[in-house]
Coordinates of C-alpha atoms and ligand atoms in Angstrom, one line a residue:
X1 CA 0.0 0.0 0.0
X2 CA 1.2 3.5 -0.9
X3 CA 0.5 5.4 2.3
X4 CA 0.7 9.2 2.5
X5 CA 1.2 10.9 5.9
X6 CA -0.2 14.4 6.1
X7 CA 0.7 16.7 9.0
X8 CA -1.6 19.7 9.1
X9 CA 0.2 22.6 10.8
X10 CA -1.6 25.9 10.4
X11 CA 0.2 29.0 11.5
X12 CA -2.9 30.7 12.9
X13 CA -4.4 29.3 16.2
X14 CA -6.6 31.1 18.6
X15 CA -5.5 29.7 21.9
X16 CA -1.8 29.5 21.4
X17 CA -0.2 31.5 18.5
X18 CA 2.0 29.3 16.2
X19 CA 1.0 26.5 18.6
X20 CA 2.8 23.8 16.4
X21 CA 6.1 25.4 17.2
X22 CA 5.4 25.9 20.9
X23 CA 8.2 24.5 23.1
X24 CA 7.7 21.3 25.1
X25 CA 10.8 20.0 27.0
X26 CA 13.0 22.2 24.8
X27 CA 11.7 21.0 21.4
X28 CA 8.9 22.3 19.2
X29 CA 5.6 20.5 19.5
X30 CA 5.9 19.5 15.8
X31 CA 9.1 17.6 16.6
X32 CA 7.3 14.9 18.5
X33 CA 5.2 14.0 15.5
X34 CA 8.4 14.0 13.4
X35 CA 9.8 11.3 15.8
X36 CA 6.8 9.1 15.3
X37 CA 6.8 9.6 11.6
X38 CA 10.6 8.7 11.3
X39 CA 10.2 5.5 13.3
X40 CA 7.1 4.4 11.5
X41 CA 7.4 1.4 9.1
X42 CA 4.1 2.0 7.2
X43 CA 4.3 5.5 5.9
X44 CA 5.6 5.7 2.3
X45 CA 5.8 9.5 2.2
X46 CA 5.0 12.3 4.6
X47 CA 4.2 15.9 3.9
X48 CA 3.4 19.0 6.0
X49 CA 0.4 21.0 4.9
X50 CA 0.7 24.6 6.0
X51 CA 0.0 28.1 4.8
X52 CA 2.7 29.6 7.0
X53 CA 6.2 30.2 5.7
X54 CA 7.8 30.1 9.2
X55 CA 6.2 26.7 9.9
X56 CA 7.2 25.4 6.5
X57 CA 10.9 26.4 7.3
X58 CA 10.7 24.8 10.8
X59 CA 9.2 21.6 9.4
X60 CA 12.0 21.4 6.7
X61 CA 14.6 21.9 9.4
X62 CA 13.1 18.9 11.3
X63 CA 13.5 16.8 8.1
X64 CA 9.9 16.9 6.9
X65 CA 8.9 17.5 3.3
X66 CA 6.8 20.6 2.5
X67 CA 6.2 20.3 -1.3
X68 CA 3.4 23.0 -1.4
X69 CA 2.0 25.8 0.6
X70 CA -1.7 25.4 1.5
X71 CA -4.1 28.0 -0.1
X72 CA -5.1 30.5 2.6
X73 CA -8.8 29.7 2.0
X74 CA -8.1 26.2 3.4
X75 CA -6.4 27.6 6.5
X76 CA -9.0 29.4 8.4
X77 CA -10.2 28.5 11.9
X78 CA -13.3 26.8 10.6
X79 CA -11.8 24.9 7.6
X80 CA -12.8 21.3 7.9
X81 CA -10.1 18.6 7.6
X82 CA -11.7 16.8 4.5
X83 CA -10.7 19.5 1.9
X84 CA -7.2 19.8 3.5
X85 CA -6.5 16.1 3.0
X86 CA -8.1 16.1 -0.5
X87 CA -5.9 19.0 -1.4
X88 CA -2.7 17.3 -0.2
X89 CA -3.5 14.0 -1.8
X90 CA -4.5 15.6 -5.2
X91 CA -1.4 17.9 -5.2
X92 CA 0.9 14.8 -4.8
X93 CA -1.2 12.8 -7.3
X94 CA -0.5 15.5 -9.9
X95 CA 3.1 15.1 -9.0
X96 CA 3.0 11.4 -9.8
X97 CA 2.5 10.0 -6.3
X98 CA -0.8 8.1 -6.1
X99 CA -1.6 7.3 -2.5
X100 CA -3.9 4.3 -1.6
X101 CA -4.4 5.7 1.8
X102 CA -3.9 8.9 3.7
X103 CA -2.9 9.1 7.3
X104 CA -3.8 12.3 9.1
X105 CA -1.3 13.1 11.8
X106 CA -2.2 16.1 14.0
X107 CA 0.9 17.7 15.5
X108 CA -1.2 18.5 18.6
X109 CA -0.9 14.8 19.7
X110 CA 2.7 14.6 21.0
X111 CA 2.1 11.3 22.7
X112 CA 1.1 9.4 19.6
X113 CA 3.9 7.1 18.6
X114 CA 5.1 5.2 15.6
X115 CA 3.5 2.0 16.8
X116 CA 0.0 3.7 16.8
X117 CA 0.5 4.8 13.1
X118 CA 1.7 1.3 12.1
X119 CA -1.1 -0.4 13.9
X120 CA -3.7 1.9 12.3
X121 CA -2.4 1.2 8.8
X122 CA -2.1 -2.6 9.5
X123 CA -5.7 -2.6 10.7
X124 CA -6.9 -0.6 7.7
X125 CA -5.2 -3.2 5.4
X126 CA -6.2 -6.4 7.2
X127 CA -9.8 -5.4 7.7
X128 CA -10.4 -3.7 4.3
X129 CA -12.2 -1.0 6.3
X130 CA -12.8 2.6 4.9
X131 CA -10.9 4.1 7.8
X132 CA -9.2 3.5 11.1
X133 CA -9.4 6.3 13.7
X134 CA -7.7 6.5 17.1
X135 CA -10.1 6.7 20.1
X136 CA -9.9 6.9 23.9
X137 CA -12.3 5.3 26.3
X138 CA -14.7 7.9 27.7
X139 CA -14.1 8.1 31.5
X140 CA -17.1 6.5 33.2
X141 CA -18.3 9.7 35.0
X142 CA -18.7 11.3 31.6
X143 CA -20.9 8.7 29.9
X144 CA -24.4 9.9 28.9
X145 CA -26.0 7.8 31.6
X146 CA -24.0 9.7 34.2
X147 CA -23.9 13.3 32.9
X148 CA -26.4 15.9 34.0
X149 CA -28.0 18.9 32.4
X150 CA -29.1 22.2 34.0
X151 CA -32.8 22.9 33.9
X152 CA -33.1 26.5 35.3
X153 CA -31.0 26.2 38.4
X154 CA -31.6 22.5 39.0
X155 CA -29.6 19.4 37.9
X156 CA -31.4 16.7 36.0
X157 CA -30.2 13.5 34.3
X158 CA -29.2 14.2 30.8
X159 CA -31.0 11.1 29.7
X160 CA -34.5 10.2 30.9
X161 CA -34.6 7.9 33.9
X162 CA -32.2 7.6 36.8
X163 CA -28.5 8.1 36.5
X164 CA -26.4 4.9 36.6
X165 CA -24.0 4.7 39.5
X166 CA -22.4 1.3 39.1
X167 CA -19.5 1.4 36.9
X168 CA -20.1 -2.1 35.5
X169 CA -23.6 -1.2 34.5
X170 CA -22.4 1.6 32.2
X171 CA -21.8 1.0 28.5
X172 CA -18.2 1.3 27.2
X173 CA -18.0 4.4 25.0
X174 CA -15.3 5.9 23.0
X175 CA -14.3 9.3 21.7
X176 CA -12.0 10.4 18.9
X177 CA -8.8 11.6 20.6
X178 CA -7.8 14.5 18.3
X179 CA -7.7 12.3 16.4
X180 CA -4.1 11.4 17.0
X181 CA -4.2 9.1 14.0
X182 CA -6.7 8.8 11.2
X183 CA -5.9 6.3 8.4
X184 CA -8.4 6.7 5.5
X185 CA -8.5 5.3 2.0
X186 CA -8.0 7.9 -0.7
X187 CA -11.1 6.5 -2.5
X188 CA -13.2 7.5 0.6
X189 CA -11.8 11.0 0.6
X190 CA -12.6 11.4 -3.0
X191 CA -16.2 10.2 -2.3
X192 CA -16.4 13.2 0.0
X193 CA -16.1 11.5 3.4
X194 CA -13.4 11.6 6.1
X195 CA -14.4 8.3 7.7
X196 CA -16.5 6.3 5.2
X197 CA -19.2 3.8 6.4
X198 CA -16.8 1.2 7.8
X199 CA -14.7 3.0 10.4
X200 CA -12.6 0.9 12.9
X201 CA -11.1 2.0 16.2
X202 CA -7.5 2.2 17.3
X203 CA -7.8 2.3 21.1
X204 CA -5.2 4.5 22.8
X205 CA -4.6 5.1 26.5
X206 CA -5.8 8.3 28.1
X207 CA -2.2 9.6 28.7
X208 CA -1.4 8.9 25.0
X209 CA -4.4 10.8 23.9
X210 CA -3.5 14.2 25.4
X211 CA -4.4 16.8 22.7
X212 CA -2.6 20.1 23.0
X213 CA -5.5 22.6 22.8
X214 CA -4.9 25.3 25.4
X215 CA -2.0 26.4 27.7
X216 CA -3.0 23.9 30.4
X217 CA -2.4 21.0 28.0
X218 CA 1.0 22.5 27.2
X219 CA 1.9 22.6 30.8
X220 CA 0.8 18.9 31.3
X221 CA 2.8 17.8 28.3
X222 CA 5.9 19.7 29.6
X223 CA 5.5 17.8 32.9
X224 CA 5.2 14.4 31.2
X225 CA 7.8 14.9 28.5
X226 CA 10.3 17.1 30.3
X227 CA 10.3 16.1 33.9
X228 CA 13.1 18.5 34.6
X229 CA 16.8 17.7 34.1
X230 CA 18.2 14.2 34.2
X231 CA 18.5 13.1 37.8
X232 CA 21.1 10.7 39.1
X233 CA 20.2 9.3 42.5
X234 CA 22.8 10.2 45.2
X235 CA 24.1 7.3 47.2
X236 CA 26.4 7.6 50.3
X237 CA 29.8 5.9 50.0
X238 CA 28.9 3.5 52.8
X239 CA 25.9 2.3 50.7
X240 CA 28.2 1.4 47.9
X241 CA 28.6 -2.4 47.6
X242 CA 31.9 -3.6 46.3
X243 CA 32.0 -6.3 43.6
X244 CA 34.0 -9.4 44.2
X245 CA 35.7 -9.7 40.9
X246 CA 37.3 -13.1 41.6
X247 CA 33.8 -14.6 42.2
X248 CA 32.2 -12.7 39.3
X249 CA 34.9 -13.7 36.8
X250 CA 36.2 -17.0 38.1
X251 CA 39.5 -18.4 36.8
X252 CA 40.5 -16.9 33.5
X253 CA 36.9 -16.8 32.2
X254 CA 37.0 -13.0 31.5
X255 CA 40.3 -13.3 29.7
X256 CA 38.8 -16.1 27.6
X257 CA 35.8 -13.9 26.8
X258 CA 38.0 -11.1 25.6
X259 CA 40.3 -13.5 23.7
X260 CA 37.3 -15.1 21.9
X261 CA 35.4 -11.9 21.4
X262 CA 35.7 -11.9 17.6
X263 CA 34.8 -15.6 17.3
X264 CA 32.0 -15.0 14.7
X265 CA 34.3 -13.3 12.2
X266 CA 37.6 -15.1 12.9
X267 CA 37.1 -17.5 10.0
X268 CA 36.1 -14.7 7.6
X269 CA 39.1 -12.6 8.5
X270 CA 41.5 -15.6 8.2
X271 CA 40.1 -16.4 4.7
X272 CA 39.7 -12.9 3.3
X273 CA 41.7 -10.5 5.5
X274 CA 38.5 -8.6 6.1
X275 CA 34.7 -9.0 6.2
X276 CA 33.5 -9.4 2.6
X277 CA 31.2 -6.4 1.7
X278 CA 28.3 -8.6 0.6
X279 CA 27.8 -10.0 4.1
X280 CA 27.2 -6.5 5.5
X281 CA 24.2 -4.2 5.1
X282 CA 24.1 -0.5 6.1
X283 CA 21.3 0.3 8.5
X284 CA 19.5 3.5 9.4
X285 CA 19.7 4.8 13.0
X286 CA 18.0 2.2 15.2
X287 CA 16.4 4.9 17.4
X288 CA 15.2 7.6 15.0
X289 CA 15.4 6.0 11.5
X290 CA 17.6 8.7 10.1
X291 CA 20.1 7.5 7.4
X292 CA 22.7 10.2 7.9
X293 CA 25.6 9.3 10.2
X294 CA 29.3 10.1 10.7
X295 CA 32.1 7.6 11.4
X296 CA 32.8 7.4 15.1
X297 CA 35.5 4.6 15.2
X298 CA 36.5 1.3 13.6
X299 CA 37.2 -1.9 15.5
X300 CA 37.4 -5.6 14.8
X301 CA 36.8 -4.9 11.1
X302 CA 33.5 -3.1 11.7
X303 CA 32.4 0.5 11.7
X304 CA 30.7 2.4 14.5
X305 CA 28.9 5.6 13.5
X306 CA 27.0 8.4 15.2
X307 CA 23.5 9.5 14.1
X308 CA 23.5 13.1 12.9
X309 CA 19.9 13.5 14.0
X310 CA 19.6 12.0 17.5
X311 CA 23.3 11.4 18.4
X312 CA 23.0 7.6 18.9
X313 CA 26.2 5.7 18.4
X314 CA 25.7 2.4 16.6
X315 CA 27.3 -0.2 14.3
X316 CA 26.6 0.1 10.6
X317 CA 26.8 -1.8 8.4
X318 CA 25.9 -5.0 10.2
X319 CA 25.4 -8.7 9.4
X320 CA 21.8 -9.8 8.9
X321 CA 19.6 -11.0 11.8
X322 CA 20.0 -14.7 10.9
X323 CA 23.8 -14.3 11.4
X324 CA 23.3 -13.0 15.0
X325 CA 20.8 -15.7 15.8
X326 CA 23.4 -18.3 14.7
X327 CA 26.2 -16.6 16.7
X328 CA 24.1 -16.6 20.0
X329 CA 23.0 -20.2 19.4
X330 CA 26.6 -21.4 18.6
X331 CA 28.3 -23.8 20.9
X332 CA 31.2 -21.4 21.2
X333 CA 29.1 -18.5 22.5
X334 CA 27.1 -20.8 24.8
X335 CA 30.3 -22.1 26.3
X336 CA 31.4 -18.6 27.0
X337 CA 28.1 -17.8 28.7
X338 CA 28.1 -21.1 30.6
X339 CA 31.6 -20.6 31.9
X340 CA 30.9 -17.0 33.0
X341 CA 27.2 -17.5 34.1
X342 CA 26.9 -20.9 35.7
X343 CA 30.1 -20.7 37.7
X344 CA 29.0 -17.4 39.3
X345 CA 25.2 -17.9 39.4
X346 CA 24.9 -18.0 43.1
X347 CA 27.1 -15.0 43.6
X348 CA 25.1 -13.2 41.0
X349 CA 21.8 -13.9 42.7
X350 CA 23.1 -12.5 46.0
X351 CA 25.1 -9.5 44.6
X352 CA 23.1 -8.5 41.5
X353 CA 19.8 -10.3 41.6
X354 CA 18.7 -9.0 45.0
X355 CA 20.0 -5.5 44.2
X356 CA 17.9 -5.3 41.0
X357 CA 14.8 -6.6 42.7
X358 CA 15.2 -4.0 45.5
X359 CA 15.5 -1.2 42.9
X360 CA 12.4 -2.4 41.1
X361 CA 10.5 -2.9 44.4
X362 CA 10.9 0.8 45.2
X363 CA 9.1 1.6 41.9
X364 CA 6.2 -0.9 42.2
X365 CA 3.1 -0.8 44.3
X366 CA 1.9 -4.4 43.7
X367 CA 2.1 -6.7 46.7
X368 CA 3.2 -9.6 44.6
X369 CA 4.6 -8.1 41.4
X370 CA 4.6 -10.2 38.2
X371 CA 8.0 -9.8 36.5
X372 CA 9.4 -10.9 33.2
X373 CA 13.2 -11.0 32.6
X374 CA 13.9 -11.0 28.8
X375 CA 17.4 -12.3 28.2
X376 CA 17.6 -13.8 31.7
X377 CA 20.7 -15.9 31.2
X378 CA 20.8 -18.5 34.0
X379 CA 17.9 -16.7 35.8
X380 CA 19.8 -15.0 38.6
X381 CA 17.4 -12.1 38.8
X382 CA 14.4 -14.4 38.4
X383 CA 15.7 -16.5 41.4
X384 CA 16.1 -13.4 43.5
X385 CA 12.6 -12.2 42.7
X386 CA 11.1 -15.6 43.3
X387 CA 12.8 -15.7 46.7
X388 CA 11.1 -12.4 47.5
X389 CA 7.7 -13.9 46.7
X390 CA 7.3 -12.4 43.3
X391 CA 5.8 -14.2 40.3
X392 CA 8.9 -14.2 38.1
X393 CA 9.4 -15.6 34.6
X394 CA 12.5 -15.5 32.4
X395 CA 13.3 -16.0 28.7
X396 CA 16.6 -16.6 27.1
X397 CA 17.7 -18.0 23.8
X398 CA 20.6 -19.9 25.3
X399 CA 19.3 -23.4 26.1
X400 CA 22.2 -24.4 28.3
X401 CA 21.7 -21.3 30.5
X402 CA 17.9 -22.0 30.7
X403 CA 18.4 -25.6 31.4
X404 CA 20.6 -24.7 34.4
X405 CA 18.0 -22.3 35.8
X406 CA 15.2 -24.8 35.3
X407 CA 17.1 -27.4 37.3
X408 CA 17.0 -24.8 40.1
X409 CA 13.2 -24.7 39.9
X410 CA 12.9 -21.4 38.0
X411 CA 10.2 -20.6 35.5
X412 CA 12.5 -20.1 32.5
X413 CA 11.9 -20.7 28.8
X414 CA 14.2 -21.0 25.8
X415 CA 11.9 -19.1 23.4
X416 CA 12.0 -15.7 21.7
X417 CA 9.9 -12.9 23.2
X418 CA 7.6 -12.9 20.1
X419 CA 6.9 -16.6 20.4
X420 CA 6.2 -16.6 24.2
X421 CA 2.5 -15.7 23.8
X422 CA 2.2 -13.4 26.8
X423 CA -1.0 -11.3 27.1
X424 CA -0.5 -7.5 26.6
X425 CA -0.4 -5.5 29.8
X426 CA 0.1 -8.6 32.0
X427 CA 3.3 -7.7 33.8
X428 CA 4.1 -5.1 36.5
X429 CA 7.8 -5.1 35.4
X430 CA 9.6 -6.2 32.3
X431 CA 13.4 -6.4 32.5
X432 CA 15.9 -6.1 29.7
X433 CA 19.4 -6.6 31.2
X434 CA 22.2 -6.4 28.7
X435 CA 19.9 -7.0 25.8
X436 CA 19.2 -3.9 23.7
X437 CA 22.9 -3.4 22.8
X438 CA 22.8 -6.7 21.0
X439 CA 19.8 -6.1 18.7
X440 CA 19.6 -4.9 15.1
X441 CA 16.1 -3.5 15.8
X442 CA 16.1 -2.6 19.5
X443 CA 12.9 -0.6 19.1
X444 CA 11.0 -3.7 18.1
X445 CA 11.9 -5.5 21.3
X446 CA 11.5 -2.4 23.6
X447 CA 8.1 -1.8 22.0
X448 CA 7.1 -5.4 22.6
X449 CA 8.2 -5.2 26.2
X450 CA 6.4 -1.9 26.7
X451 CA 3.2 -3.5 25.5
X452 CA 3.5 -6.3 28.0
X453 CA 3.7 -3.9 30.9
X454 CA 0.5 -2.8 32.5
X455 CA -0.2 1.0 32.3
X456 CA 1.7 2.5 35.2
X457 CA 4.1 -0.5 35.2
X458 CA 7.9 -0.3 34.5
X459 CA 10.5 -1.4 32.1
X460 CA 13.9 -1.8 33.8
X461 CA 16.9 -2.0 31.6
X462 CA 20.7 -2.2 31.7
X463 CA 22.9 -1.2 28.8
X464 CA 26.6 -0.3 28.5
X465 CA 27.2 3.5 28.9
X466 CA 29.0 4.9 25.9
X467 CA 29.8 8.1 27.9
X468 CA 31.5 6.1 30.7
X469 CA 34.8 6.3 32.4
X470 CA 35.8 3.0 30.7
X471 CA 35.4 4.5 27.2
X472 CA 36.9 7.9 28.2
X473 CA 40.0 6.1 29.7
X474 CA 40.5 3.3 27.2
X475 CA 38.8 4.7 24.0
X476 CA 38.1 2.1 21.4
X477 CA 39.9 -0.5 23.6
X478 CA 37.1 -0.4 26.2
X479 CA 35.9 -3.9 26.5
X480 CA 32.3 -3.2 25.9
X481 CA 33.1 -1.7 22.5
X482 CA 32.5 -5.0 20.9
X483 CA 31.0 -4.4 17.5
X484 CA 30.6 -8.0 16.5
X485 CA 28.1 -8.4 19.4
X486 CA 27.2 -4.9 20.7
X487 CA 25.4 -3.1 17.9
X488 CA 24.0 0.0 19.8
X489 CA 25.9 2.3 22.3
X490 CA 23.6 4.4 24.5
X491 CA 24.3 7.3 26.8
X492 CA 22.1 8.7 29.6
X493 CA 20.8 11.1 27.0
X494 CA 20.1 8.7 24.1
X495 CA 18.6 6.0 26.2
X496 CA 16.2 8.4 27.8
X497 CA 15.3 9.6 24.3
X498 CA 14.6 6.1 23.1
X499 CA 12.3 5.3 26.1
X500 CA 10.4 8.5 25.5
X501 CA 9.8 7.6 21.9
X502 CA 8.2 4.4 23.1
X503 CA 5.9 6.0 25.6
X504 CA 8.1 5.3 28.7
X505 CA 8.9 8.1 31.1
X506 CA 12.4 7.8 32.6
X507 CA 12.1 8.1 36.4
X508 CA 15.3 6.5 37.5
X509 CA 18.8 6.6 36.0
X510 CA 22.0 5.4 37.6
X511 CA 25.3 4.1 36.6
X512 CA 27.6 1.5 38.2
X513 CA 30.5 -0.3 36.8
X514 CA 33.8 -1.9 37.1
X515 CA 35.4 0.9 35.1
X516 CA 38.5 1.2 37.4
X517 CA 38.9 -2.6 37.7
X518 CA 38.7 -3.0 33.9
X519 CA 41.1 0.0 33.4
X520 CA 43.7 -1.4 35.8
X521 CA 43.3 -4.9 34.2
X522 CA 43.9 -3.3 30.8
X523 CA 46.9 -1.3 32.0
X524 CA 48.4 -4.5 33.5
X525 CA 47.6 -7.0 30.7
X526 CA 48.1 -4.8 27.7
X527 CA 50.7 -2.2 28.8
X528 CA 52.4 -4.1 31.6
X529 CA 51.9 -1.1 33.9
X530 CA 51.9 -1.2 37.7
X531 CA 49.4 1.2 39.2
X532 CA 49.6 0.4 43.0
X533 CA 48.6 4.0 44.0
X534 CA 45.5 3.9 41.9
X535 CA 44.7 0.4 42.9
X536 CA 44.7 1.3 46.5
X537 CA 41.9 3.9 46.0
X538 CA 40.1 2.2 43.1
X539 CA 36.9 1.5 45.0
X540 CA 36.5 5.1 46.2
X541 CA 37.3 6.4 42.7
X542 CA 34.7 4.1 41.3
X543 CA 32.1 5.5 43.7
X544 CA 32.7 9.0 42.3
X545 CA 32.6 7.7 38.8
X546 CA 29.2 6.1 39.4
X547 CA 27.9 9.2 41.2
X548 CA 28.7 11.3 38.2
X549 CA 26.8 9.0 35.9
X550 CA 30.1 7.8 34.3
X551 CA 29.8 4.2 35.4
X552 CA 29.9 1.6 32.6
X553 CA 26.5 0.0 33.3
X554 CA 23.6 2.3 32.7
X555 CA 20.5 1.4 34.6
X556 CA 17.2 3.0 33.7
X557 CA 13.6 2.6 34.8
X558 CA 10.9 3.9 32.4
X559 CA 7.3 4.0 33.5
X560 CA 4.6 3.3 31.0
X561 CA 2.5 6.5 31.0
Ligands
ZN601 ZN1 19.1 8.7 15.2

């Protein structure tokens, strides 16, 4: 299907002048619709329809196409939307672009996301309906059986008969939420209708449906999208728990891991001296979809680039998805994980599992939370949660790690998230520890996790911190810069941006790491240096590194709004 997105952005607006450029959390309102458009898979082309030259310039600066200026007679306060969409679709048809469907994207809906657009177009296609429009459930006090009218000075039921008090006796009713998304077939528009006869609903949450109409809505959006500056929780030095490196990395397992780190490409490099070009495919930015990127560094015969639009650092080109599946299922990788994971499982439960469960518990109100750990390895967090009385489930693609956890009585499964068959909104917390950095399409997995979380529930994730002391001290030699396996490199800023784009509000961000341990190890193993002075104060130094958000492991909790 050829799908044309139309963003109507008039300059004139009664309540807020140039509302579409009003600032929310430091960005123009229009930018939030641009984020959704960029990440959408289903829009073939997107144009802005405006009569205002300043808005046209701003839209172009954000990367949107403005192929025409809207005639002023279609830009008054009472112009209906139908002729605006007809005008846009006809203008492009004259230009050789025939759309099968048009998607109206009001910039006044900053909480509408790419997944809503894609679900609306998918639904339009699969049902054959005339249109799909986003709706929000009408809050029960506002249903017609509850509302009242004024008769003189007295209140009367709006409908004849008594008002209905019991919530379960009231009908479920829906209202168009802006609409944030309207996908309509071009044929229906040409027949003179905006919705046609067969219109289907795309249900959105109340918080996703906020429509920026007046200054009060702007203030609310500022609160939800901005939330002030990034906050790093302060911890006292005596709360800082040391890590027993000998127990975490028993024997020479860590040295083995680093020695074997290029195992998937060793054969190729031996045979060809490099990775053959036909095995690699360039990819757009995995957060924002922008194709423009600048080279950041090269390592292990692969390139790491930085997105010019959103600043994310990521590997491009990459192998295809099948390659990575093979790598993670390979005996060699499973051996690495088994050696590191199983030998330290009990230590990990006590040192890391309980710590992670405690952090989550502070952000959950359920008495017996239901938690899912995606990429659970041997299940050391699942075990800690179970021991606290939680209902805890884990998924991992490594059968030997899962088998180990199952023998300990844990509810682990060696299946992919998309094959697990969980109900939407069925978990209080979904965890992604050390997962997103491995994925070609991290948004797909994060989105799937966000949908499994109940509204008000949390996603808790760990990723390596690209802006960490490890990277600043060791540069490209930092161990986590591992482009054959780590495809995405987040910072406190870019991870928060990613969560926001998926409807998750960051409410906790902390870093902790073994930056100093790793740095001293590197100095000793690679450069033969002796750093007794630094070694003596390494733990204290690490405390300050963590407190400043420069620790190697970035921990983030995003709440589903
Ligand atoms: Zn980007």
